[in-house]
XYZ file of C-alpha atoms in Angstrom:
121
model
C -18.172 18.086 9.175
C -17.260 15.106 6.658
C -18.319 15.196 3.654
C -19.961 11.721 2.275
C -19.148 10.171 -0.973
C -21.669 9.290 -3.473
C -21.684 5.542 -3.896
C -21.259 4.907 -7.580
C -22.547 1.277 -8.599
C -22.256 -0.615 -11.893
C -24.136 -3.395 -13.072
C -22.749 -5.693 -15.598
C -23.608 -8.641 -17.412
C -21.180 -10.954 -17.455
C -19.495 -14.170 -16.670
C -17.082 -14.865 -13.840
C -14.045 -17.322 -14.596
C -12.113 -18.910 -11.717
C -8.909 -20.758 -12.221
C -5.823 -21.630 -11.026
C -2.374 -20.211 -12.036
C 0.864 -22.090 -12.547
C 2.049 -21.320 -8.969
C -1.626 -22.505 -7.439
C -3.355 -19.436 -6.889
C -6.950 -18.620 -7.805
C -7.161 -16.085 -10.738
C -10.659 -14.662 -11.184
C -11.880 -12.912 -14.410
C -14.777 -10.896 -14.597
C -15.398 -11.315 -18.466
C -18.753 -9.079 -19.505
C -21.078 -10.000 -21.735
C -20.946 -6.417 -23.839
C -17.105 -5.141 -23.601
C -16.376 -1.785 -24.505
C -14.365 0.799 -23.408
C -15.103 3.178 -20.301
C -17.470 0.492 -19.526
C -15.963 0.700 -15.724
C -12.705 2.487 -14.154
C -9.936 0.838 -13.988
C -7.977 -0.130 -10.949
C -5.276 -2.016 -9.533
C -4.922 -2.828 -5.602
C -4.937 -4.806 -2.701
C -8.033 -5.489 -0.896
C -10.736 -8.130 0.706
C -12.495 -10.292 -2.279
C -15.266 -12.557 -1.149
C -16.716 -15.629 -3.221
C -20.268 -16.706 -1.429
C -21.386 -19.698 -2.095
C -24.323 -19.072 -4.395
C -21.679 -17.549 -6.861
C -21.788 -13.858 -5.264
C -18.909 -11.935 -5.422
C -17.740 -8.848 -3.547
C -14.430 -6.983 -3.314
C -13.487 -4.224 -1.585
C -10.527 -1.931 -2.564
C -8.249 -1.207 0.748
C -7.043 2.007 -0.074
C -3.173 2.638 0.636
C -3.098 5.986 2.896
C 0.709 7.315 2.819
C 2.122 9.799 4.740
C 5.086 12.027 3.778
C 7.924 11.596 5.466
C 8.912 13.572 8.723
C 12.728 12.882 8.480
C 14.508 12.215 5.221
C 17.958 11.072 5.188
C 19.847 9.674 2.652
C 19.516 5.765 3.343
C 16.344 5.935 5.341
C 13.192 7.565 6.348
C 10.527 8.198 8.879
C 6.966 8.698 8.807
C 3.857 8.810 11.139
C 1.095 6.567 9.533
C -2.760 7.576 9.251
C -3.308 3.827 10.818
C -1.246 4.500 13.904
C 2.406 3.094 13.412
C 5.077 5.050 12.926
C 7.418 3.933 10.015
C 11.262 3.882 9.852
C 12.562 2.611 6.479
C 16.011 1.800 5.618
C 17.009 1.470 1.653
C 20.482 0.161 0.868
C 21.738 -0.176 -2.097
C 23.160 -3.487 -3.016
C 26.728 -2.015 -3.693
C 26.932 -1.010 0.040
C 25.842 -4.115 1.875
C 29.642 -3.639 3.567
C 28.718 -0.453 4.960
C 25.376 -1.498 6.437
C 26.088 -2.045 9.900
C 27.450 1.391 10.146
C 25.209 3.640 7.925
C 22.050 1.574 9.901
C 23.093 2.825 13.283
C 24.935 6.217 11.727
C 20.663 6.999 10.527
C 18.878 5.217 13.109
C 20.741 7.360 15.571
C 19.503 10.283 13.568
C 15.663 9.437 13.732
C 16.268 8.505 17.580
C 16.904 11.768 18.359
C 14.833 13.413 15.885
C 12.066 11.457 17.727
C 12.814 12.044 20.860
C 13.227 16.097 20.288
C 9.842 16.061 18.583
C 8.164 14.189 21.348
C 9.712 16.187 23.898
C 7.435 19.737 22.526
């Protein structure tokens, strides 16, 4: 069974300041009327904010569900996402650009079969 989260709401008082930043996106502040500290919880993420009309707004906080990785190696990695898609990442350090083509298919070679032999249980 799945245990349900208390909602936890806070109220504030306060006015809401829209602008636009130098590169021409909208920047809203929440600015309350009586600041002080622990007031709410701090957060930073991505997420779906909604200005209606009559000056209500909402946001709600996507969270970011990561999965460790199955396979490590040392240029890339692969995971199996909570949303469905399967992940294969490839870091390369700048220095190594020259090697890419070969340490890309040297790994991704790797993870193929890894896949494969995991698939095939």
């Amino acid at each position: 069974m799945k245990k349900i989260k208390d909602n936890k709401t806070t109220t504030l008082n306060a006015q809401m300041v829209i602008s636009k930043t130098e590169s021409g996106m909208d920047l809203v502040q929440v600015l309350p009327d009586n600041p002080r500290e622990g007031l709410v919880k701090p957060f930073s993420g991505t997420g779906h904010a909604q200005l209606q009309g009559n000056a209500t707004f909402d946001f709600v906080r996507k969270r970011r569900i990561r999965k460790k990785p199955v396979l490590k190696q040392l240029h890339s990695s692969l995971s199996y996402g909570h949303d469905g898609i399967d992940r294969y990442i490839f870091y390369l350090p700048a220095e190594q650009r020259q090697e890419f083509w070969r340490l890309l298919s040297k790994e991704a070679s790797v993870a193929a079969v890894f896949m494969k032999e995991l698939h095939k249980r």
